[in-house]
Amino acid sequence: MRHAFDPAAFRWEGLAPRAYKDEPGTAHGMAWRGIARTTLRRGVFEVRYFELAPGGFSSLEKHAHEHVVFAVRGAGRALVGSEVVELHPLDLVETGPFVPHRWTNPGDEPFGFLCTVTGERDRPQPLSDDEWDALRADPRTAPFVTSISAREPR
Amino acid sequence: MRHAFDPAAFRWEGLAPRAYKDEPGTAHGMAWRGIARTTLRRGVFEVRYFELAPGGFSSLEKHAHEHVVFAVRGAGRALVGSEVVELHPLDLVETGPFVPHRWTNPGDEPFGFLCTVTGERDRPQPLSDDEWDALRADPRTAPFVTSISAREPR
């Protein structure tokens, strides 16, 4: 099976983007903005393409299943555990079990990445209060919980 | 964990290429040429980067486990089942269970792709005589078993 890639549209033949999440919930960190998801492949492992519009960000979450991420479009910035990483095309980032993570696009162009996960996987969880407070107390990671999530209830 | 990508060297920080296969065997289709493999990630699913030098080709094989391939460098040509597919960056190709496949680089520049597989997987097998003869009888697929494999015993 082949899905040709269209560089101009940044889409794969026969595969359409959809919303990032249907029910984000209201726990802290669950807010997100400006993300489209394209499922490129389902099965024992799944491959999704996520694209963040300028200013976009994913929910800040953790889970047992791991992510293997390859940046493929533009530039982005991620929180992975207590680290902030910059992402450019073909950079590889993994998030281990229960490592909090949030993907953001602080730039002016779309930021996109491939994300591979197991087909069977647990549901994302919000961070604990302690995890949240630790991220907020560190000036490097604070932007991922404060300015980004300004609309959140907490 | 992060492995920054170096576009000039086409390598990932901290990850080194190695030989494609240690013991190719002598069955028909097992010949290969000019391939380096870089394992980017091990685990429940594994991601490898394969790079074929100009004129390079992989073994012609089949197995129960599936491949999910994203072209990322240059241009290549693959045999997947009885189809011939051209590959350019971010094109996606899957090989299903026991679908014969061979990756080739007919061009003048390196051709590279990401290939994701399950961590536990069966050993590649050569094609049956019938499969081999069918590919040889079809002018579209014949180049994948004749000119490419001219050095082979059969």
Short mmCIF file of C-alpha atoms in Angstrom, two decimals:
data_model
loop_
_atom_site.label_atom_id
_atom_site.label_comp_id
_atom_site.label_asym_id
_atom_site.label_seq_id
_atom_site.Cartn_x
_atom_site.Cartn_y
_atom_site.Cartn_z
CA MET A 1 0.00 0.00 0.00
CA ARG A 2 1.30 3.42 -0.94
CA HIS A 3 0.29 6.94 0.07
CA ALA A 4 2.13 9.46 -2.07
CA PHE A 5 3.10 12.63 -0.26
CA ASP A 6 2.12 16.01 -1.68
CA PRO A 7 4.75 18.52 -0.50
CA ALA A 8 2.72 21.55 -1.56
CA ALA A 9 -0.32 20.58 0.53
CA PHE A 10 1.74 18.67 3.08
CA ARG A 11 -0.71 15.79 2.86
CA TRP A 12 -0.65 12.11 2.04
CA GLU A 13 -2.79 10.82 -0.78
CA GLY A 14 -6.06 9.38 0.49
CA LEU A 15 -5.52 10.40 4.12
CA ALA A 16 -7.37 13.34 5.61
CA PRO A 17 -6.63 15.42 8.72
CA ARG A 18 -9.14 15.53 11.54
CA ALA A 19 -9.38 17.21 14.94
CA TYR A 20 -6.67 16.47 17.46
CA LYS A 21 -8.99 15.35 20.25
CA ASP A 22 -12.72 14.97 20.59
CA GLU A 23 -13.08 15.37 24.33
CA PRO A 24 -10.13 17.11 25.89
CA GLY A 25 -11.67 17.25 29.37
CA THR A 26 -11.17 20.07 31.83
CA ALA A 27 -8.29 18.88 34.04
CA HIS A 28 -5.32 21.21 34.07
CA GLY A 29 -3.09 20.79 31.02
CA MET A 30 -5.86 19.39 28.87
CA ALA A 31 -6.31 22.58 26.86
CA TRP A 32 -4.97 22.54 23.31
CA ARG A 33 -5.10 24.79 20.28
CA GLY A 34 -4.60 24.67 16.54
CA ILE A 35 -3.77 21.00 15.96
CA ALA A 36 -4.80 18.67 13.18
CA ARG A 37 -4.15 14.94 13.26
CA THR A 38 -3.81 12.62 10.27
CA THR A 39 -3.71 8.91 11.02
CA LEU A 40 -1.26 7.52 8.48
CA ARG A 41 -1.34 3.92 9.59
CA ARG A 42 -3.23 1.73 12.08
CA GLY A 43 -2.24 -1.67 13.45
CA VAL A 44 0.05 -3.12 16.11
CA PHE A 45 1.76 0.23 15.93
CA GLU A 46 0.18 3.39 14.62
CA VAL A 47 1.68 6.39 12.89
CA ARG A 48 0.02 9.77 13.09
CA TYR A 49 1.00 13.13 11.61
CA PHE A 50 0.28 16.07 13.90
CA GLU A 51 0.41 19.58 12.57
CA LEU A 52 0.38 22.62 14.85
CA ALA A 53 -0.60 25.99 13.43
CA PRO A 54 1.44 28.99 14.59
CA GLY A 55 0.67 29.44 18.29
CA GLY A 56 -0.70 25.92 18.53
CA PHE A 57 -0.05 23.56 21.43
CA SER A 58 -1.04 20.06 22.49
CA SER A 59 -2.39 19.03 25.87
CA LEU A 60 0.16 18.61 28.65
CA GLU A 61 -0.21 14.97 29.57
CA LYS A 62 1.43 11.69 30.56
CA HIS A 63 0.68 8.03 29.94
CA ALA A 64 2.26 4.59 30.06
CA HIS A 65 2.66 4.29 26.30
CA GLU A 66 5.67 5.81 24.61
CA HIS A 67 5.90 8.28 21.75
CA VAL A 68 8.49 8.19 19.02
CA VAL A 69 8.45 11.56 17.26
CA PHE A 70 10.18 12.71 14.08
CA ALA A 71 9.79 16.38 13.25
CA VAL A 72 9.07 16.75 9.54
CA ARG A 73 7.76 20.27 8.94
CA GLY A 74 8.89 23.65 10.23
CA ALA A 75 10.16 24.16 13.76
CA GLY A 76 8.63 23.44 17.14
CA ARG A 77 9.37 23.36 20.83
CA ALA A 78 8.48 20.57 23.23
CA LEU A 79 8.36 19.98 26.93
CA VAL A 80 9.57 16.43 27.61
CA GLY A 81 9.78 15.66 31.32
CA SER A 82 11.61 18.64 32.77
CA GLU A 83 13.45 19.44 29.54
CA VAL A 84 12.66 21.88 26.77
CA VAL A 85 13.71 20.68 23.33
CA GLU A 86 13.74 22.49 20.01
CA LEU A 87 12.62 20.46 17.02
CA HIS A 88 13.64 20.73 13.38
CA PRO A 89 13.02 18.32 10.51
CA LEU A 90 14.07 14.72 11.21
CA ASP A 91 15.02 15.43 14.82
CA LEU A 92 13.97 12.41 16.86
CA VAL A 93 12.43 12.72 20.32
CA GLU A 94 11.06 9.94 22.49
CA THR A 95 8.78 10.32 25.47
CA GLY A 96 9.12 7.44 27.92
CA PRO A 97 6.40 5.99 30.16
CA PHE A 98 4.61 8.65 32.22
CA VAL A 99 6.96 11.41 31.10
CA PRO A 100 4.89 14.60 30.88
CA HIS A 101 5.03 16.20 27.44
CA ARG A 102 3.57 19.08 25.46
CA TRP A 103 4.27 20.04 21.83
CA THR A 104 4.12 23.69 20.87
CA ASN A 105 4.61 25.88 17.84
CA PRO A 106 6.02 29.26 18.89
CA GLY A 107 6.83 30.17 15.26
CA ASP A 108 5.06 31.72 12.29
CA GLU A 109 4.91 28.63 10.07
CA PRO A 110 3.20 25.27 10.55
CA PHE A 111 5.07 22.75 12.67
CA GLY A 112 4.48 19.06 11.93
CA PHE A 113 5.75 15.76 13.23
CA LEU A 114 5.24 12.03 12.82
CA CYS A 115 4.33 10.24 16.05
CA THR A 116 4.42 6.45 16.36
CA VAL A 117 2.64 4.65 19.20
CA THR A 118 1.41 1.16 19.96
CA GLY A 119 -2.09 0.44 18.66
CA GLU A 120 -3.23 -0.64 22.13
CA ARG A 121 -2.46 2.10 24.57
CA ASP A 122 -3.64 3.69 27.78
CA ARG A 123 -5.54 6.92 28.07
CA PRO A 124 -3.57 10.15 28.62
CA GLN A 125 -3.68 11.51 32.16
CA PRO A 126 -3.31 15.02 33.50
CA LEU A 127 -0.26 15.82 35.58
CA SER A 128 -0.40 15.60 39.36
CA ASP A 129 -0.48 18.84 41.31
CA ASP A 130 3.13 18.24 42.33
CA GLU A 131 4.26 17.75 38.75
CA TRP A 132 2.35 20.82 37.65
CA ASP A 133 3.79 22.97 40.43
CA ALA A 134 7.35 21.81 39.73
CA LEU A 135 7.03 22.79 36.07
CA ARG A 136 5.57 26.15 37.04
CA ALA A 137 8.39 26.80 39.53
CA ASP A 138 11.13 26.27 36.92
CA PRO A 139 11.55 29.35 34.67
CA ARG A 140 12.55 27.13 31.73
CA THR A 141 9.40 25.06 31.87
CA ALA A 142 6.99 27.62 33.31
CA PRO A 143 5.90 28.88 29.87
CA PHE A 144 4.50 25.42 29.15
CA VAL A 145 2.07 25.62 32.06
CA THR A 146 1.39 29.33 32.48
CA SER A 147 1.23 31.49 29.37
CA ILE A 148 0.28 28.57 27.14
CA SER A 149 -2.45 27.41 29.45
CA ALA A 150 -3.69 30.79 30.56
CA ARG A 151 -7.24 29.84 29.69
CA GLU A 152 -7.28 26.89 32.01
CA PRO A 153 -9.29 26.73 35.21
CA ARG A 154 -6.37 26.29 37.58
CA MET B 1 15.44 11.34 24.85
CA ARG B 2 16.45 13.40 21.85
CA HIS B 3 18.63 12.67 18.86
CA ALA B 4 19.22 15.84 16.89
CA PHE B 5 19.39 15.36 13.13
CA ASP B 6 22.37 16.66 11.17
CA PRO B 7 21.11 17.42 7.64
CA ALA B 8 24.64 17.83 6.21
CA ALA B 9 25.78 14.37 7.31
CA PHE B 10 22.27 12.91 7.21
CA ARG B 11 22.85 11.36 10.61
CA TRP B 12 21.25 11.43 14.02
CA GLU B 13 23.31 12.53 17.00
CA GLY B 14 24.72 9.57 18.90
CA LEU B 15 23.47 6.95 16.44
CA ALA B 16 25.87 5.27 14.03
CA PRO B 17 25.20 3.38 10.79
CA ARG B 18 26.21 -0.26 10.51
CA ALA B 19 26.03 -2.96 7.85
CA TYR B 20 22.60 -3.88 6.51
CA LYS B 21 22.89 -7.61 7.21
CA ASP B 22 25.54 -9.79 8.71
CA GLU B 23 24.70 -13.10 7.07
CA PRO B 24 22.67 -12.64 3.91
CA GLY B 25 22.69 -16.35 3.02
CA THR B 26 22.82 -17.69 -0.52
CA ALA B 27 19.16 -18.32 -1.39
CA HIS B 28 17.93 -16.45 -4.44
CA GLY B 29 17.08 -12.84 -3.72
CA MET B 30 19.34 -12.63 -0.69
CA ALA B 31 22.03 -10.59 -2.46
CA TRP B 32 22.22 -6.91 -1.52
CA ARG B 33 24.54 -4.01 -2.21
CA GLY B 34 25.42 -0.60 -0.80
CA ILE B 35 23.14 -0.34 2.20
CA ALA B 36 23.79 1.08 5.65
CA ARG B 37 21.38 0.68 8.54
CA THR B 38 21.03 2.97 11.55
CA THR B 39 18.82 1.74 14.36
CA LEU B 40 17.12 4.87 15.65
CA ARG B 41 14.96 3.25 18.30
CA ARG B 42 14.47 -0.19 19.87
CA GLY B 43 11.50 -1.44 21.87
CA VAL B 44 8.02 -2.82 21.23
CA PHE B 45 8.41 -1.22 17.83
CA GLU B 46 11.71 -0.34 16.24
CA VAL B 47 12.64 2.40 13.82
CA ARG B 48 15.57 1.99 11.48
CA TYR B 49 17.01 4.33 8.86
CA PHE B 50 18.23 2.55 5.74
CA GLU B 51 20.35 4.36 3.22
CA LEU B 52 21.09 2.94 -0.23
CA ALA B 53 24.05 4.25 -2.18
CA PRO B 54 23.53 4.82 -5.92
CA GLY B 55 23.04 1.38 -7.46
CA GLY B 56 22.26 -0.13 -4.07
CA PHE B 57 19.52 -2.67 -3.43
CA SER B 58 18.18 -4.69 -0.52
CA SER B 59 17.50 -8.41 -0.48
CA LEU B 60 14.26 -9.57 -2.11
CA GLU B 61 12.41 -11.17 0.76
CA LYS B 62 9.13 -11.78 2.55
CA HIS B 63 8.10 -12.26 6.18
CA ALA B 64 5.09 -12.18 8.47
CA HIS B 65 5.97 -8.84 10.04
CA GLU B 66 4.98 -5.63 8.33
CA HIS B 67 7.08 -2.67 7.26
CA VAL B 68 5.98 0.95 7.45
CA VAL B 69 8.32 3.00 5.31
CA PHE B 70 8.68 6.76 4.93
CA ALA B 71 11.13 7.92 2.29
CA VAL B 72 13.23 10.77 3.68
CA ARG B 73 16.24 11.23 1.38
CA GLY B 74 16.57 11.30 -2.39
CA ALA B 75 14.54 9.04 -4.64
CA GLY B 76 14.17 5.29 -4.80
CA ARG B 77 12.23 2.51 -6.43
CA ALA B 78 10.66 -0.46 -4.68
CA LEU B 79 9.12 -3.76 -5.56
CA VAL B 80 6.15 -4.37 -3.26
CA GLY B 81 4.26 -7.54 -4.13
CA SER B 82 3.80 -7.34 -7.88
CA GLU B 83 3.90 -3.52 -7.94
CA VAL B 84 6.74 -1.14 -8.67
CA VAL B 85 6.56 2.09 -6.69
CA GLU B 86 8.63 5.24 -6.94
CA LEU B 87 9.58 6.86 -3.66
CA HIS B 88 10.22 10.50 -2.83
CA PRO B 89 10.54 12.22 0.54
CA LEU B 90 7.67 11.49 2.95
CA ASP B 91 5.98 9.04 0.60
CA LEU B 92 4.54 6.25 2.75
CA VAL B 93 4.68 2.61 1.70
CA GLU B 94 3.58 -0.41 3.70
CA THR B 95 4.48 -4.02 3.04
CA GLY B 96 1.90 -6.43 4.42
CA PRO B 97 2.49 -9.94 5.75
CA PHE B 98 4.49 -12.12 3.35
CA VAL B 99 4.43 -9.50 0.59
CA PRO B 100 7.75 -9.79 -1.28
CA HIS B 101 9.68 -6.53 -1.36
CA ARG B 102 12.97 -5.08 -2.50
CA TRP B 103 14.21 -1.48 -2.17
CA THR B 104 16.51 -0.10 -4.84
CA ASN B 105 18.31 3.09 -5.70
CA PRO B 106 18.51 3.52 -9.47
CA GLY B 107 19.63 7.16 -9.15
CA ASP B 108 22.87 9.05 -8.65
CA GLU B 109 22.25 10.32 -5.11
CA PRO B 110 21.75 8.46 -1.82
CA PHE B 111 18.24 7.15 -1.18
CA GLY B 112 17.12 6.83 2.43
CA PHE B 113 14.01 5.80 4.29
CA LEU B 114 12.69 5.24 7.78
CA CYS B 115 11.35 1.74 8.39
CA THR B 116 9.28 0.84 11.45
CA VAL B 117 8.75 -2.77 12.49
CA THR B 118 7.69 -4.65 15.61
CA GLY B 119 10.56 -5.41 17.99
CA GLU B 120 9.66 -9.11 17.97
CA ARG B 121 9.55 -10.33 14.42
CA ASP B 122 10.12 -13.35 12.25
CA ARG B 123 13.14 -13.98 10.08
CA PRO B 124 12.99 -12.89 6.42
CA GLN B 125 12.49 -15.71 3.93
CA PRO B 126 13.48 -16.04 0.29
CA LEU B 127 10.73 -16.16 -2.30
CA SER B 128 9.36 -19.46 -3.52
CA ASP B 129 10.33 -20.60 -7.00
CA ASP B 130 6.83 -19.76 -8.20
CA GLU B 131 6.97 -16.23 -6.78
CA TRP B 132 10.41 -15.73 -8.29
CA ASP B 133 9.36 -16.99 -11.71
CA ALA B 134 6.22 -14.80 -11.73
CA LEU B 135 8.29 -11.70 -11.03
CA ARG B 136 10.76 -12.67 -13.72
CA ALA B 137 7.98 -13.25 -16.28
CA ASP B 138 6.50 -9.76 -15.80
CA PRO B 139 8.51 -7.11 -17.68
CA ARG B 140 7.67 -4.51 -15.02
CA THR B 141 9.06 -6.56 -12.17
CA ALA B 142 11.72 -8.54 -14.04
CA PRO B 143 14.46 -5.94 -13.38
CA PHE B 144 14.09 -6.62 -9.65
CA VAL B 145 15.04 -10.28 -10.07
CA THR B 146 17.26 -10.34 -13.14
CA SER B 147 19.58 -7.39 -13.73
CA ILE B 148 19.71 -6.50 -10.02
CA SER B 149 20.42 -10.04 -8.98
CA ALA B 150 22.67 -11.02 -11.86
CA ARG B 151 25.32 -12.23 -9.48
CA GLU B 152 23.05 -14.72 -7.84
CA PRO B 153 23.37 -18.48 -8.27
CA ARG B 154 19.96 -19.04 -9.84
#
